[in-house]
Amino acid sequence: MVTTSSRDDWQVVVVVPARDEEQLIDRCLNALGDAISRLTSVRPGVDVDVVLVLDRCIDGTESKASTRRWVRLCRADVGNVGRARALGIEAATAGLPPSRRTWIACTDADSAVPRDWLVDLLDLADTGIDMVVGNVRVDLDELPPTVRQSVGVGLMPDGHDRIYGANLSFRRDAYDPVGGFRPLSVHEDVTLVRAFRAAGHRVHASGSLTVLTSARLDGRAPAGFAGYLRDLLPTVRLSPHIPTTSALALHPSPDRG
């Protein structure tokens, strides 16, 4: 746990499910470390707890993560991303009083959050928002050269309808009453967002709050983001406004449906 003075009463919980991510876990945790440093420099009273859920990992993910003392390792044998996220939240919030203002931030082990991610999330939380649904940028360097130029790019506006578990965060006191993450192998994030909205919670879809994520086509979850990317490739268009970085947000063509 990263602990500082008591200027701010927020408790931040970051939950990261992982399954055999030894190739990308360093990038993920380095980015989280930078985001925590940035947050505690701006809000020195915030406590941050990072839980990495090692779900059936048999590679070097645990070995690499264990070198960072500020990361709490939670071993699981569920083979289910919804249950893995829920277990991480349960581990991180156990013992916290219900009255403690707690913000839960979810990302993935194949993703890298921006430096201001946690700062921006708490700024939004302070306005009374209960959930932030962020955007993702795909690392085009991971795509085969033959398909890189066929992938459409562009930024999504606020109010977009995309939902990504790699960039989803919310208040604990709103999460618990709706039943939390369901034990689903896919669309656990979509189901949770729908539950928040059905309960009347304030859900903000941010197009500018963006997380870098892997462009691999063989994902860990069936019909997850990798499957979405495989389906998207034949139908996307190339935006005329190409940002300078090669890590760009997917922008589907209007006729995708």
JSON list of N, CA and C in Angstrom, two decimals, residues 19-47:
[
{"chain": "A", "resi": 19, "resn": "ARG", "atom": "N", "xyz": [-3.55, -13.07, -16.46]},
{"chain": "A", "resi": 19, "resn": "ARG", "atom": "CA", "xyz": [-3.37, -14.50, -16.74]},
{"chain": "A", "resi": 19, "resn": "ARG", "atom": "C", "xyz": [-2.25, -14.65, -17.75]},
{"chain": "A", "resi": 20, "resn": "ASP", "atom": "N", "xyz": [-1.11, -15.09, -17.28]},
{"chain": "A", "resi": 20, "resn": "ASP", "atom": "CA", "xyz": [0.07, -15.30, -18.13]},
{"chain": "A", "resi": 20, "resn": "ASP", "atom": "C", "xyz": [0.42, -14.05, -18.93]},
{"chain": "A", "resi": 21, "resn": "GLU", "atom": "N", "xyz": [0.77, -12.99, -18.21]},
{"chain": "A", "resi": 21, "resn": "GLU", "atom": "CA", "xyz": [1.07, -11.70, -18.84]},
{"chain": "A", "resi": 21, "resn": "GLU", "atom": "C", "xyz": [2.53, -11.28, -18.63]},
{"chain": "A", "resi": 22, "resn": "GLU", "atom": "N", "xyz": [3.45, -12.24, -18.61]},
{"chain": "A", "resi": 22, "resn": "GLU", "atom": "CA", "xyz": [4.84, -11.89, -18.34]},
{"chain": "A", "resi": 22, "resn": "GLU", "atom": "C", "xyz": [5.43, -10.95, -19.38]},
{"chain": "A", "resi": 23, "resn": "GLN", "atom": "N", "xyz": [4.90, -10.92, -20.58]},
{"chain": "A", "resi": 23, "resn": "GLN", "atom": "CA", "xyz": [5.44, -10.05, -21.62]},
{"chain": "A", "resi": 23, "resn": "GLN", "atom": "C", "xyz": [5.03, -8.59, -21.43]},
{"chain": "A", "resi": 24, "resn": "LEU", "atom": "N", "xyz": [3.91, -8.36, -20.77]},
{"chain": "A", "resi": 24, "resn": "LEU", "atom": "CA", "xyz": [3.37, -7.00, -20.69]},
{"chain": "A", "resi": 24, "resn": "LEU", "atom": "C", "xyz": [3.19, -6.47, -19.27]},
{"chain": "A", "resi": 25, "resn": "ILE", "atom": "N", "xyz": [3.39, -7.31, -18.27]},
{"chain": "A", "resi": 25, "resn": "ILE", "atom": "CA", "xyz": [3.11, -6.88, -16.90]},
{"chain": "A", "resi": 25, "resn": "ILE", "atom": "C", "xyz": [4.03, -5.76, -16.43]},
{"chain": "A", "resi": 26, "resn": "ASP", "atom": "N", "xyz": [5.27, -5.74, -16.88]},
{"chain": "A", "resi": 26, "resn": "ASP", "atom": "CA", "xyz": [6.17, -4.65, -16.48]},
{"chain": "A", "resi": 26, "resn": "ASP", "atom": "C", "xyz": [5.65, -3.31, -16.99]},
{"chain": "A", "resi": 27, "resn": "ARG", "atom": "N", "xyz": [5.20, -3.28, -18.24]},
{"chain": "A", "resi": 27, "resn": "ARG", "atom": "CA", "xyz": [4.66, -2.03, -18.79]},
{"chain": "A", "resi": 27, "resn": "ARG", "atom": "C", "xyz": [3.45, -1.58, -17.98]},
{"chain": "A", "resi": 28, "resn": "CYS", "atom": "N", "xyz": [2.58, -2.51, -17.65]},
{"chain": "A", "resi": 28, "resn": "CYS", "atom": "CA", "xyz": [1.39, -2.20, -16.88]},
{"chain": "A", "resi": 28, "resn": "CYS", "atom": "C", "xyz": [1.73, -1.61, -15.52]},
{"chain": "A", "resi": 29, "resn": "LEU", "atom": "N", "xyz": [2.60, -2.28, -14.78]},
{"chain": "A", "resi": 29, "resn": "LEU", "atom": "CA", "xyz": [2.91, -1.84, -13.42]},
{"chain": "A", "resi": 29, "resn": "LEU", "atom": "C", "xyz": [3.78, -0.59, -13.40]},
{"chain": "A", "resi": 30, "resn": "ASN", "atom": "N", "xyz": [4.66, -0.44, -14.37]},
{"chain": "A", "resi": 30, "resn": "ASN", "atom": "CA", "xyz": [5.43, 0.80, -14.46]},
{"chain": "A", "resi": 30, "resn": "ASN", "atom": "C", "xyz": [4.51, 2.00, -14.65]},
{"chain": "A", "resi": 31, "resn": "ALA", "atom": "N", "xyz": [3.51, 1.83, -15.51]},
{"chain": "A", "resi": 31, "resn": "ALA", "atom": "CA", "xyz": [2.56, 2.92, -15.76]},
{"chain": "A", "resi": 31, "resn": "ALA", "atom": "C", "xyz": [1.73, 3.21, -14.51]},
{"chain": "A", "resi": 32, "resn": "LEU", "atom": "N", "xyz": [1.32, 2.17, -13.80]},
{"chain": "A", "resi": 32, "resn": "LEU", "atom": "CA", "xyz": [0.57, 2.38, -12.57]},
{"chain": "A", "resi": 32, "resn": "LEU", "atom": "C", "xyz": [1.42, 3.08, -11.52]},
{"chain": "A", "resi": 33, "resn": "GLY", "atom": "N", "xyz": [2.68, 2.69, -11.43]},
{"chain": "A", "resi": 33, "resn": "GLY", "atom": "CA", "xyz": [3.58, 3.35, -10.49]},
{"chain": "A", "resi": 33, "resn": "GLY", "atom": "C", "xyz": [3.70, 4.84, -10.77]},
{"chain": "A", "resi": 34, "resn": "ASP", "atom": "N", "xyz": [3.80, 5.19, -12.04]},
{"chain": "A", "resi": 34, "resn": "ASP", "atom": "CA", "xyz": [3.86, 6.61, -12.42]},
{"chain": "A", "resi": 34, "resn": "ASP", "atom": "C", "xyz": [2.56, 7.33, -12.06]},
{"chain": "A", "resi": 35, "resn": "ALA", "atom": "N", "xyz": [1.43, 6.67, -12.29]},
{"chain": "A", "resi": 35, "resn": "ALA", "atom": "CA", "xyz": [0.14, 7.28, -11.98]},
{"chain": "A", "resi": 35, "resn": "ALA", "atom": "C", "xyz": [-0.04, 7.49, -10.48]},
{"chain": "A", "resi": 36, "resn": "ILE", "atom": "N", "xyz": [0.45, 6.55, -9.69]},
{"chain": "A", "resi": 36, "resn": "ILE", "atom": "CA", "xyz": [0.37, 6.69, -8.24]},
{"chain": "A", "resi": 36, "resn": "ILE", "atom": "C", "xyz": [1.26, 7.83, -7.75]},
{"chain": "A", "resi": 37, "resn": "SER", "atom": "N", "xyz": [2.46, 7.91, -8.29]},
{"chain": "A", "resi": 37, "resn": "SER", "atom": "CA", "xyz": [3.37, 9.00, -7.91]},
{"chain": "A", "resi": 37, "resn": "SER", "atom": "C", "xyz": [2.76, 10.35, -8.24]},
{"chain": "A", "resi": 38, "resn": "ARG", "atom": "N", "xyz": [2.15, 10.44, -9.41]},
{"chain": "A", "resi": 38, "resn": "ARG", "atom": "CA", "xyz": [1.50, 11.68, -9.81]},
{"chain": "A", "resi": 38, "resn": "ARG", "atom": "C", "xyz": [0.34, 12.03, -8.87]},
{"chain": "A", "resi": 39, "resn": "LEU", "atom": "N", "xyz": [-0.47, 11.03, -8.54]},
{"chain": "A", "resi": 39, "resn": "LEU", "atom": "CA", "xyz": [-1.61, 11.27, -7.67]},
{"chain": "A", "resi": 39, "resn": "LEU", "atom": "C", "xyz": [-1.17, 11.75, -6.29]},
{"chain": "A", "resi": 40, "resn": "THR", "atom": "N", "xyz": [-0.21, 11.06, -5.69]},
{"chain": "A", "resi": 40, "resn": "THR", "atom": "CA", "xyz": [0.19, 11.40, -4.33]},
{"chain": "A", "resi": 40, "resn": "THR", "atom": "C", "xyz": [0.97, 12.71, -4.27]},
{"chain": "A", "resi": 41, "resn": "SER", "atom": "N", "xyz": [1.48, 13.17, -5.41]},
{"chain": "A", "resi": 41, "resn": "SER", "atom": "CA", "xyz": [2.12, 14.49, -5.43]},
{"chain": "A", "resi": 41, "resn": "SER", "atom": "C", "xyz": [1.07, 15.60, -5.48]},
{"chain": "A", "resi": 42, "resn": "VAL", "atom": "N", "xyz": [-0.07, 15.30, -6.08]},
{"chain": "A", "resi": 42, "resn": "VAL", "atom": "CA", "xyz": [-1.15, 16.29, -6.19]},
{"chain": "A", "resi": 42, "resn": "VAL", "atom": "C", "xyz": [-2.10, 16.21, -5.00]},
{"chain": "A", "resi": 43, "resn": "ARG", "atom": "N", "xyz": [-2.35, 14.99, -4.54]},
{"chain": "A", "resi": 43, "resn": "ARG", "atom": "CA", "xyz": [-3.26, 14.77, -3.41]},
{"chain": "A", "resi": 43, "resn": "ARG", "atom": "C", "xyz": [-2.53, 13.94, -2.36]},
{"chain": "A", "resi": 44, "resn": "PRO", "atom": "N", "xyz": [-1.73, 14.57, -1.53]},
{"chain": "A", "resi": 44, "resn": "PRO", "atom": "CA", "xyz": [-0.89, 13.82, -0.59]},
{"chain": "A", "resi": 44, "resn": "PRO", "atom": "C", "xyz": [-1.65, 13.12, 0.52]},
{"chain": "A", "resi": 45, "resn": "GLY", "atom": "N", "xyz": [-2.96, 13.23, 0.57]},
{"chain": "A", "resi": 45, "resn": "GLY", "atom": "CA", "xyz": [-3.72, 12.54, 1.59]},
{"chain": "A", "resi": 45, "resn": "GLY", "atom": "C", "xyz": [-4.41, 11.28, 1.12]},
{"chain": "A", "resi": 46, "resn": "VAL", "atom": "N", "xyz": [-4.19, 10.90, -0.13]},
{"chain": "A", "resi": 46, "resn": "VAL", "atom": "CA", "xyz": [-4.87, 9.74, -0.70]},
{"chain": "A", "resi": 46, "resn": "VAL", "atom": "C", "xyz": [-4.06, 8.47, -0.45]},
{"chain": "A", "resi": 47, "resn": "ASP", "atom": "N", "xyz": [-4.75, 7.42, -0.07]},
{"chain": "A", "resi": 47, "resn": "ASP", "atom": "CA", "xyz": [-4.14, 6.09, 0.04]},
{"chain": "A", "resi": 47, "resn": "ASP", "atom": "C", "xyz": [-4.47, 5.30, -1.22]}
]
